[in-house]
PDB file of C-alpha atoms (C1' of nucleotides) in Angstrom:
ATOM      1  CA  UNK A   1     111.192  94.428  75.400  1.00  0.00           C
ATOM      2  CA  UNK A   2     113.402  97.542  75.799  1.00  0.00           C
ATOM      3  CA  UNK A   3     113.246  97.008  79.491  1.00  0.00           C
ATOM      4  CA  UNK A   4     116.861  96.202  81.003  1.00  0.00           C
ATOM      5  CA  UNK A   5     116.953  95.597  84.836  1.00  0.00           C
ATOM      6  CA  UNK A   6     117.761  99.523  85.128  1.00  0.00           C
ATOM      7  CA  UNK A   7     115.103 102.137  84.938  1.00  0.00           C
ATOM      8  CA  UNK A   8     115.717 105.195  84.084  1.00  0.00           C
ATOM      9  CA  UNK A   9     113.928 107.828  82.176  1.00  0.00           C
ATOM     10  CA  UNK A  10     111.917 110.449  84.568  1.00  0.00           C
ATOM     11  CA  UNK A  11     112.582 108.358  87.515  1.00  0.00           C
ATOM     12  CA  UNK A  12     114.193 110.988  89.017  1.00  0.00           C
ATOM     13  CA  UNK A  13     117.104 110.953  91.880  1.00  0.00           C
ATOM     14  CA  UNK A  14     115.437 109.053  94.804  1.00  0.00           C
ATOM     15  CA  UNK A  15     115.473 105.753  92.365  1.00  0.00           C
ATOM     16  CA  UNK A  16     118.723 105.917  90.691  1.00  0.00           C
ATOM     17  CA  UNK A  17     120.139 106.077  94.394  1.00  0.00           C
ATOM     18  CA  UNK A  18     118.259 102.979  95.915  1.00  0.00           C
ATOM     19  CA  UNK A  19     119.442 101.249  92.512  1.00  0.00           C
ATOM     20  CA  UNK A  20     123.011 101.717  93.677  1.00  0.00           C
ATOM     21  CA  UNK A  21     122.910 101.044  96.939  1.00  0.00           C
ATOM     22  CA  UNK A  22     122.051  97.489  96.019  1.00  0.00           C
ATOM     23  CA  UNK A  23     119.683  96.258  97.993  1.00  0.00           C
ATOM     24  CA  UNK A  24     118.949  92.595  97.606  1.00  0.00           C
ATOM     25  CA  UNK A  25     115.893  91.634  95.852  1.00  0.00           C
ATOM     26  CA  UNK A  26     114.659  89.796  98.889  1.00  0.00           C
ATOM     27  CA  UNK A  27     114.954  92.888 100.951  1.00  0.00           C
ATOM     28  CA  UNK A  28     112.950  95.251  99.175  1.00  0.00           C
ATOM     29  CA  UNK A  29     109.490  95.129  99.338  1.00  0.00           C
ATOM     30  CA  UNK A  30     108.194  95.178  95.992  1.00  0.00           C
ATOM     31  CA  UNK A  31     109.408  91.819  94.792  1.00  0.00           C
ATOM     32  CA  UNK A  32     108.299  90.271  98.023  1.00  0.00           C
ATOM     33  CA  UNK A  33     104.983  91.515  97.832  1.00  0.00           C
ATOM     34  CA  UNK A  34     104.592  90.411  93.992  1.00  0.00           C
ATOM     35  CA  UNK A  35     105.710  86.836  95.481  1.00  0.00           C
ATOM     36  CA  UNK A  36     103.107  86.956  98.238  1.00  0.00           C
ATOM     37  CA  UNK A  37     100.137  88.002  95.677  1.00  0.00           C
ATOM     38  CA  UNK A  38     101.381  85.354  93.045  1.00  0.00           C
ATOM     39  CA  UNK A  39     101.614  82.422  95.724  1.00  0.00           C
ATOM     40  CA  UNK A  40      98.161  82.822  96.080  1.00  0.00           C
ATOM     41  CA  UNK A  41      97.246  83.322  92.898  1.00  0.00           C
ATOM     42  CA  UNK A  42      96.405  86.647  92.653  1.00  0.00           C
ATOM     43  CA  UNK A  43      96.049  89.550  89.953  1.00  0.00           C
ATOM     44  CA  UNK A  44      97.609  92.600  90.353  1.00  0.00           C
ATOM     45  CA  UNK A  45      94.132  93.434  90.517  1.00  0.00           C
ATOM     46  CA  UNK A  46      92.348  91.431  92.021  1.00  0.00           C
ATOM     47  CA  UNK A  47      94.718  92.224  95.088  1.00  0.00           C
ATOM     48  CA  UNK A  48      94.142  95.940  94.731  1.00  0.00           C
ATOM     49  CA  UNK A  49      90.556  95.539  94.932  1.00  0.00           C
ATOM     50  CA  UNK A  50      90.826  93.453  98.214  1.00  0.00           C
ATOM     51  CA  UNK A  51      92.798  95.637  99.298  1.00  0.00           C
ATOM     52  CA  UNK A  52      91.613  99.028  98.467  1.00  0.00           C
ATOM     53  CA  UNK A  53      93.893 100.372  96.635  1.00  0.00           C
ATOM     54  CA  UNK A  54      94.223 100.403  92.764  1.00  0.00           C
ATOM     55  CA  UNK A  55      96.074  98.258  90.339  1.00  0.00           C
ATOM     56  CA  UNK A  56      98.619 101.059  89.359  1.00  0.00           C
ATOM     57  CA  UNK A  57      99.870 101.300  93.277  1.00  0.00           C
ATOM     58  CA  UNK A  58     100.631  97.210  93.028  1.00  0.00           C
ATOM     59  CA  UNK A  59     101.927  97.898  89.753  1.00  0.00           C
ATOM     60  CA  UNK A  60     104.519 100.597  91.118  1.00  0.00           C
ATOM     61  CA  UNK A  61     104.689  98.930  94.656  1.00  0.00           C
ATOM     62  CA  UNK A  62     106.119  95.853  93.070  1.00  0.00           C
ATOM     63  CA  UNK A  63     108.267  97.166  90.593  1.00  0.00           C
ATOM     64  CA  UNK A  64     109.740  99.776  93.395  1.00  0.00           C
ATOM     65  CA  UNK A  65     108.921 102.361  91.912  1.00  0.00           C
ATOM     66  CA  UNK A  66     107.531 103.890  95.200  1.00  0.00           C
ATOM     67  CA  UNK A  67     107.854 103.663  98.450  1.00  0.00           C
ATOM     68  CA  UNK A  68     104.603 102.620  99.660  1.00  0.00           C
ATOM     69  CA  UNK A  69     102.983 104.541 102.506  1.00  0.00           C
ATOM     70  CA  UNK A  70     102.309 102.089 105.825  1.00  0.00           C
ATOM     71  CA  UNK A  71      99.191 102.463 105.265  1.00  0.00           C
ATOM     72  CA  UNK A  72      98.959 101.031 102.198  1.00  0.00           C
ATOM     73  CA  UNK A  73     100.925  97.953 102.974  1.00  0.00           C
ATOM     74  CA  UNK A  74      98.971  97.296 106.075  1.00  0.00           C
ATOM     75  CA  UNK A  75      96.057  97.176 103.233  1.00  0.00           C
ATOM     76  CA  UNK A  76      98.108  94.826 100.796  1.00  0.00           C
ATOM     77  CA  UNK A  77      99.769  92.805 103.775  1.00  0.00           C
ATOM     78  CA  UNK A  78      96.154  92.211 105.050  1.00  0.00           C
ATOM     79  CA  UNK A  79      94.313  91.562 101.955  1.00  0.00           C
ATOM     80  CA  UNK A  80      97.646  88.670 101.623  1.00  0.00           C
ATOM     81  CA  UNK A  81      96.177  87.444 105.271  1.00  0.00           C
ATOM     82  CA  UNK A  82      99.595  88.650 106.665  1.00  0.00           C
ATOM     83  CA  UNK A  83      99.851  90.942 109.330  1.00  0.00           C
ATOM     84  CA  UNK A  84     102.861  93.588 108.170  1.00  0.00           C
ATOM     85  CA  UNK A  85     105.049  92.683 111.175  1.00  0.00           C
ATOM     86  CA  UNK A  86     104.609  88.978 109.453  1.00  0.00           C
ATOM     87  CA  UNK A  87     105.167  90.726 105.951  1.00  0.00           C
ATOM     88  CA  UNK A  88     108.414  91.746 107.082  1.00  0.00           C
ATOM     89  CA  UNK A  89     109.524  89.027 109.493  1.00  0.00           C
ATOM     90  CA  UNK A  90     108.950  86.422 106.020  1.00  0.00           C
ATOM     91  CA  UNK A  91     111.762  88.149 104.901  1.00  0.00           C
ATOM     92  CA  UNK A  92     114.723  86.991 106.241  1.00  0.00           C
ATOM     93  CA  UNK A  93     115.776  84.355 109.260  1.00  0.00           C
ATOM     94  CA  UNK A  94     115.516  80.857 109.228  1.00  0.00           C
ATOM     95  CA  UNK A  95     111.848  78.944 110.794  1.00  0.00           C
ATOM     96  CA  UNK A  96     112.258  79.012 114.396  1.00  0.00           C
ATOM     97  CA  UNK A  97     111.335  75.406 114.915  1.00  0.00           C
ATOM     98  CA  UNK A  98     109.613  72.112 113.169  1.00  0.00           C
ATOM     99  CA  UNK A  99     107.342  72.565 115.608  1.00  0.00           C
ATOM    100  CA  UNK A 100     103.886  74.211 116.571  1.00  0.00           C
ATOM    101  CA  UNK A 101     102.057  74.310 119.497  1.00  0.00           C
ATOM    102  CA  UNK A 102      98.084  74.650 119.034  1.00  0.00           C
ATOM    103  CA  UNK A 103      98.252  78.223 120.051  1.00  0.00           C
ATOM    104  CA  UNK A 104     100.649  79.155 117.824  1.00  0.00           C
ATOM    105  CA  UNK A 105      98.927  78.057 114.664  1.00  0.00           C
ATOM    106  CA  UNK A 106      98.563  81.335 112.562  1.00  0.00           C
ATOM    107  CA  UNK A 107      94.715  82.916 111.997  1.00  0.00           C
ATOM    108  CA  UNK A 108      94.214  83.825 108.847  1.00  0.00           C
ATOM    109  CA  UNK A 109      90.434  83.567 108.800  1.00  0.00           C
ATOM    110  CA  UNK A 110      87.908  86.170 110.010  1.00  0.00           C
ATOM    111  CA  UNK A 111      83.756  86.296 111.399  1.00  0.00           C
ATOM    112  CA  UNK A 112      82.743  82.777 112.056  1.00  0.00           C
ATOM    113  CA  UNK A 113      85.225  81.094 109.604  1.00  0.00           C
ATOM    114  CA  UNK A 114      88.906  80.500 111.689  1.00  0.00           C
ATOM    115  CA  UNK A 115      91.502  79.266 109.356  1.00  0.00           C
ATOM    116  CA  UNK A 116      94.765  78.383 111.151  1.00  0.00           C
ATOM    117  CA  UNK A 117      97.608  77.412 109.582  1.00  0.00           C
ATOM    118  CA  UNK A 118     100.471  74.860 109.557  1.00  0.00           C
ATOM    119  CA  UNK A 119     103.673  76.273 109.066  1.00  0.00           C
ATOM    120  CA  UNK A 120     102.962  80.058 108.883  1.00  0.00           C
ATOM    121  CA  UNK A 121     106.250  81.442 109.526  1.00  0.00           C
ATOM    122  CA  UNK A 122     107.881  79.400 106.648  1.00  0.00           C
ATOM    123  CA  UNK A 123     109.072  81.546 104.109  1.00  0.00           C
ATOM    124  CA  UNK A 124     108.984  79.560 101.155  1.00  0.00           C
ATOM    125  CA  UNK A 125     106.239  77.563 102.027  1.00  0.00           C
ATOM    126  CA  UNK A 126     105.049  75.384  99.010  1.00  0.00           C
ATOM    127  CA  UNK A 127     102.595  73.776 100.753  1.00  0.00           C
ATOM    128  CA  UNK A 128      99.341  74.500 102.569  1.00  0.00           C
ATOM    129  CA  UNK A 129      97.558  73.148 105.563  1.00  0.00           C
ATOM    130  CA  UNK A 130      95.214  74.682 107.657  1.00  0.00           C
ATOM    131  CA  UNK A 131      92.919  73.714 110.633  1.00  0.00           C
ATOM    132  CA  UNK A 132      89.457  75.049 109.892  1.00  0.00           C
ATOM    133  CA  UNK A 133      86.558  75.566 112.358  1.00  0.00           C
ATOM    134  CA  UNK A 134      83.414  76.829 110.980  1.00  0.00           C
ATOM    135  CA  UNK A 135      80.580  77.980 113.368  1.00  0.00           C
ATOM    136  CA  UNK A 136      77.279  77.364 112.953  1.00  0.00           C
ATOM    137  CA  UNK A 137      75.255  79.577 110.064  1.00  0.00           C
ATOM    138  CA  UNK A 138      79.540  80.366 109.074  1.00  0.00           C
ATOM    139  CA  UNK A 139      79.997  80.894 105.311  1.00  0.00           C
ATOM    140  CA  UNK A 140      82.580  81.369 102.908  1.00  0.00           C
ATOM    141  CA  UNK A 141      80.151  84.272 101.358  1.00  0.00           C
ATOM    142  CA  UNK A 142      78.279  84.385  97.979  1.00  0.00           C
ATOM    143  CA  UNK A 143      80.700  85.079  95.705  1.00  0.00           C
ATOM    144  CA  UNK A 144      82.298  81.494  95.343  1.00  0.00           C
ATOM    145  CA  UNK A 145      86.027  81.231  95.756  1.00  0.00           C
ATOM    146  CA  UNK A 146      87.954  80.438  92.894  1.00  0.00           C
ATOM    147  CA  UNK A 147      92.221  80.285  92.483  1.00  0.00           C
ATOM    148  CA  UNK A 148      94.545  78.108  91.241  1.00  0.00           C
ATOM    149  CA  UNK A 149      95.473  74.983  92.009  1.00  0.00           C
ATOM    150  CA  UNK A 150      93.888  72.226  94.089  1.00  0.00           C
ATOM    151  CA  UNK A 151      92.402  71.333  97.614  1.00  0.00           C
ATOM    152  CA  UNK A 152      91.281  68.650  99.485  1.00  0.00           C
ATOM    153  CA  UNK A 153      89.842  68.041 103.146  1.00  0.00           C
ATOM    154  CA  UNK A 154      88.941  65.407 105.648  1.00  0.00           C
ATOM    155  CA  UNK A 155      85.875  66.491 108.112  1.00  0.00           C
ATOM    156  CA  UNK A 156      86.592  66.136 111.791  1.00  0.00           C
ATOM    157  CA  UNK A 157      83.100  67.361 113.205  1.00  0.00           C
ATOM    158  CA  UNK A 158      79.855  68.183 112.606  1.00  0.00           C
ATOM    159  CA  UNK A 159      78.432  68.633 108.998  1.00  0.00           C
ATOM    160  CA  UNK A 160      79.006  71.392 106.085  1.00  0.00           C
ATOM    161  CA  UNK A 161      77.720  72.106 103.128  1.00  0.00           C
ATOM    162  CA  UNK A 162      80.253  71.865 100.206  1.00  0.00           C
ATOM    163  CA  UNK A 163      79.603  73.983  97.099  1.00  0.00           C
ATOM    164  CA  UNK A 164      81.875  73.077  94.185  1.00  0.00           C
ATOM    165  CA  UNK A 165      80.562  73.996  90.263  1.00  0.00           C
ATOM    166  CA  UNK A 166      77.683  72.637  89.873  1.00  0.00           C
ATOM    167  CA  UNK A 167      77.666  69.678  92.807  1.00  0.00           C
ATOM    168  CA  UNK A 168      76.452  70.359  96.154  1.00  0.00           C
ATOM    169  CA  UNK A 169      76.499  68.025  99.117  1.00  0.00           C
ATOM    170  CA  UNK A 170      76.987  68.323 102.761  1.00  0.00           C
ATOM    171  CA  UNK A 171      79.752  66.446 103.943  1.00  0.00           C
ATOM    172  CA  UNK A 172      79.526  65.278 107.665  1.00  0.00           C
ATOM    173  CA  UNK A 173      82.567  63.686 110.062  1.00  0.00           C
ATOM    174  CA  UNK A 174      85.082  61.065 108.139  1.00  0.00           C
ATOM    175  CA  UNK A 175      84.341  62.512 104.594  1.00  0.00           C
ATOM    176  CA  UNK A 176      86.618  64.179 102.361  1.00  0.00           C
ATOM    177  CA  UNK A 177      86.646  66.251  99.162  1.00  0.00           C
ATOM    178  CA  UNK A 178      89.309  66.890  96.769  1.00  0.00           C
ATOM    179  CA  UNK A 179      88.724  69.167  93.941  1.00  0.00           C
ATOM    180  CA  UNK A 180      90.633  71.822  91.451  1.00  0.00           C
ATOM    181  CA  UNK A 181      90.715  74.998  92.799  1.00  0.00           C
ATOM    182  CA  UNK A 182      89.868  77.121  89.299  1.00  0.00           C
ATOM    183  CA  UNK A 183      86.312  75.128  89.783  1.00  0.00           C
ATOM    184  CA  UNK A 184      84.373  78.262  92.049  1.00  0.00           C
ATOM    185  CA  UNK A 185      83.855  76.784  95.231  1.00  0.00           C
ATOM    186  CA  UNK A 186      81.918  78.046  98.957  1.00  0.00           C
ATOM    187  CA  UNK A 187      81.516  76.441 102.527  1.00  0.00           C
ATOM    188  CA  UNK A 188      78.670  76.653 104.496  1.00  0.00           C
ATOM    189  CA  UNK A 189      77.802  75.325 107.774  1.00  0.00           C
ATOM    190  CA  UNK A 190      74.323  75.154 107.774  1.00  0.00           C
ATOM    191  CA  UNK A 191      73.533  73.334 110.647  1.00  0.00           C
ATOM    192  CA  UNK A 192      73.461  74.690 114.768  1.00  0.00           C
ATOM    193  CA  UNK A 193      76.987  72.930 115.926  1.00  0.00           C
ATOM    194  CA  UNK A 194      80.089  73.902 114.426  1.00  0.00           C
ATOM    195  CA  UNK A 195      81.719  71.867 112.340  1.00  0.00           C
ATOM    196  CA  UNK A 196      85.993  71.181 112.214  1.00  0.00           C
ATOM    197  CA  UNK A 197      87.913  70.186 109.224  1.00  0.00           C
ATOM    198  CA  UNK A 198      91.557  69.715 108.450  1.00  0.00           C
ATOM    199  CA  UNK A 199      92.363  70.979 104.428  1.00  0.00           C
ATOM    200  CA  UNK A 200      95.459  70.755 102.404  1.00  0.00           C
ATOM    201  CA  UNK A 201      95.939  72.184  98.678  1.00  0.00           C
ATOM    202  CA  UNK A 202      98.485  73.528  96.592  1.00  0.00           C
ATOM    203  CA  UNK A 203     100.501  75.545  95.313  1.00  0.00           C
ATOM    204  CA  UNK A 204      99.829  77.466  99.121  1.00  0.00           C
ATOM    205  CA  UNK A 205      97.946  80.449  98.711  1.00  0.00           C
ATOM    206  CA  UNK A 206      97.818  81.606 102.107  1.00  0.00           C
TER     207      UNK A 206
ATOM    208  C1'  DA B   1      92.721  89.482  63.000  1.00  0.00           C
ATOM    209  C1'  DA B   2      90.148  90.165  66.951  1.00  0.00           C
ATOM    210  C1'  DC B   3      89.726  89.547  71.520  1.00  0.00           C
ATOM    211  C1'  DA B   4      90.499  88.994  76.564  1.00  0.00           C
ATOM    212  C1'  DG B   5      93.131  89.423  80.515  1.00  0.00           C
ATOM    213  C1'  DC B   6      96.718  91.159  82.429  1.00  0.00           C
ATOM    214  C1'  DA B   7     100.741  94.624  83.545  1.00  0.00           C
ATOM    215  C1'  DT B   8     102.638  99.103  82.898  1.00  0.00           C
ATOM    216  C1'  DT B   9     102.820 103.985  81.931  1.00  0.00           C
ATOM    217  C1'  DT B  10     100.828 108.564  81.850  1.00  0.00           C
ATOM    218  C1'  DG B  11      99.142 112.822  83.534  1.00  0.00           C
ATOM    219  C1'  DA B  12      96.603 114.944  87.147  1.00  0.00           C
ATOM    220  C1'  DT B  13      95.651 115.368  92.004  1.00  0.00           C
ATOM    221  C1'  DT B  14      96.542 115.177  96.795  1.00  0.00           C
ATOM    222  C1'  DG B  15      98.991 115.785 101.007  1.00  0.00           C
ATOM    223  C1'  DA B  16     102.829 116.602 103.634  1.00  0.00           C
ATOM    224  C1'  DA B  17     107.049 118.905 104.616  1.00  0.00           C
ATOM    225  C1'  DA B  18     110.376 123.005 103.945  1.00  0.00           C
ATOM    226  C1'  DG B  19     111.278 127.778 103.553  1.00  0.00           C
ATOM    227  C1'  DG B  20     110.070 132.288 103.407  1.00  0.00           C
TER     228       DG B  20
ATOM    229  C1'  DC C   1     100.119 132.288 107.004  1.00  0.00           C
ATOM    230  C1'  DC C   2     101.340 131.424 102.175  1.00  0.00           C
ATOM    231  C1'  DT C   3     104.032 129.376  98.548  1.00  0.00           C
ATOM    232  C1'  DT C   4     107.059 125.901  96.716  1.00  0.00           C
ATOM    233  C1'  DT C   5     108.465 121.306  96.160  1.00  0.00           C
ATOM    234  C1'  DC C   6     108.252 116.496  95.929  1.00  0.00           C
ATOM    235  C1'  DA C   7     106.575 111.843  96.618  1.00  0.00           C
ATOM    236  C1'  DA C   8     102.435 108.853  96.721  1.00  0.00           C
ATOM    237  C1'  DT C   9      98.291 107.955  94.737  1.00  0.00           C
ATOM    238  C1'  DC C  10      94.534 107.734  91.439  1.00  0.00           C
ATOM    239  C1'  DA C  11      91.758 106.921  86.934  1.00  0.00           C
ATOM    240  C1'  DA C  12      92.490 106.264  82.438  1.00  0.00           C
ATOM    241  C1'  DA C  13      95.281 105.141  78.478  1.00  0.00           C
ATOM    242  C1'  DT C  14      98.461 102.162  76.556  1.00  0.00           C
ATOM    243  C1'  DG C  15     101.233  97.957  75.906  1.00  0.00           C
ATOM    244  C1'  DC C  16     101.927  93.036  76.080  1.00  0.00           C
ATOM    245  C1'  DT C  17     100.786  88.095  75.501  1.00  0.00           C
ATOM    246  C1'  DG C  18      98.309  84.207  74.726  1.00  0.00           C
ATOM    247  C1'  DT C  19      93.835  82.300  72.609  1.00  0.00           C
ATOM    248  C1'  DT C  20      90.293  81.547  69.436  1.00  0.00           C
TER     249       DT C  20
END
DNA sequence: AACAGCATTTGATTGAAAGG
DNA sequence: CCTTTCAATCAAATGCTGTT
């Protein structure tokens, strides 16, 4: 490619200046943002269309070739199931502690699935474990989720129904599944209590 | 070679300041 | 108030890369 790491051309004089000052790649939004979206997986557009914004903004966003509007990265941060305060506080500083109290568990889920996860505030988390508490009628929705990589889970309570390709079967307390992730995939709790599981998969995509 | 899936660039539009 | 300017955003076009 003709690409160097310095752009040029009609960028004008707002670019050229951020290029000199030197900010550190881990500083500047658009490489963290294109880390976020690939740690979970994610096309440039498929994250714009969470998001609700198009595929050129990511495109640009990433590459800093804007200066995204707050708005915007409110859009992209939540589509990522980051809150921007937690897109920005990822950036830099060490984990506070080893160690989470219930409460502090991070919820990344929303309606009557909760999702909270281990080890939120790790920046370069490369592993994923969440706590997840499905209410009765709760659903992962129609379209069946599909990503990279792979998952398991242990049920702690109650009973769901497990969707994965072509098998169905509703998994009650004490048994597990472990499949690959690119196989499209859906929870539902289809019974009247709510039902608690503990999952793990990888690479982390939350 | 043709295709699919993705990223990037292009050109137009919008909206928000700045200056008369 | 109107005009100018400039950055952010959009849809569409183009470019890139791996697969069949």
């Amino acid at each position: 490619m003709s690409v160097n790491d310095i752009k040029h051309v009609d960028g004008g004089a707002q670019l050229e200046h951020r290029a000199a000052l030197e900010i550190p790649a881990d500083e500047r939004v658009g490489p963290r943002l294109k880390l976020l979206r690939e740690r979970r997986g994610l096309s440039q557009r498929e994250l714009a269309r969470r998001a609700g914004v198009t595929n050129a903004s990511v495109s640009q966003i990433e590459q800093d070739r804007v200066s995204p509007s707050v708005a915007s990265l409110r859009k992209l941060a939540g589509a990522l199931g980051v809150s921007l305060a937690e897109f920005f506080a990822s950036q830099h500083g060490p984990p506070p502690s080893p160690f989470q109290s219930a409460a502090e568990l991070l919820e990344i889920g929303s309606g009557g699935v909760s999702l909270k996860l281990v080890g939120g505030a790790m920046s370069a988390r490369t592993l994923q474990m969440l706590r997840e508490h499905y209410e009765a009628g709760a659903d992962t929705g129609p379209t069946m989720l599909q990503h990279a990589g792979e998952e398991c889970g242990l049920i702690l309570r109650g009973a769901i129904e497990v969707t994965v390709g072509a098998e169905v079967r509703v998994l009650r307390e004490g048994d597990a599944f472990y499949f690959a992730s690119t196989t499209p995939h859906r929870f539902r709790n289809l019974g009247d209590a709510p039902c608690e599981l503990v999952t793990a998969s990888t690479p982390a995509t939350f």
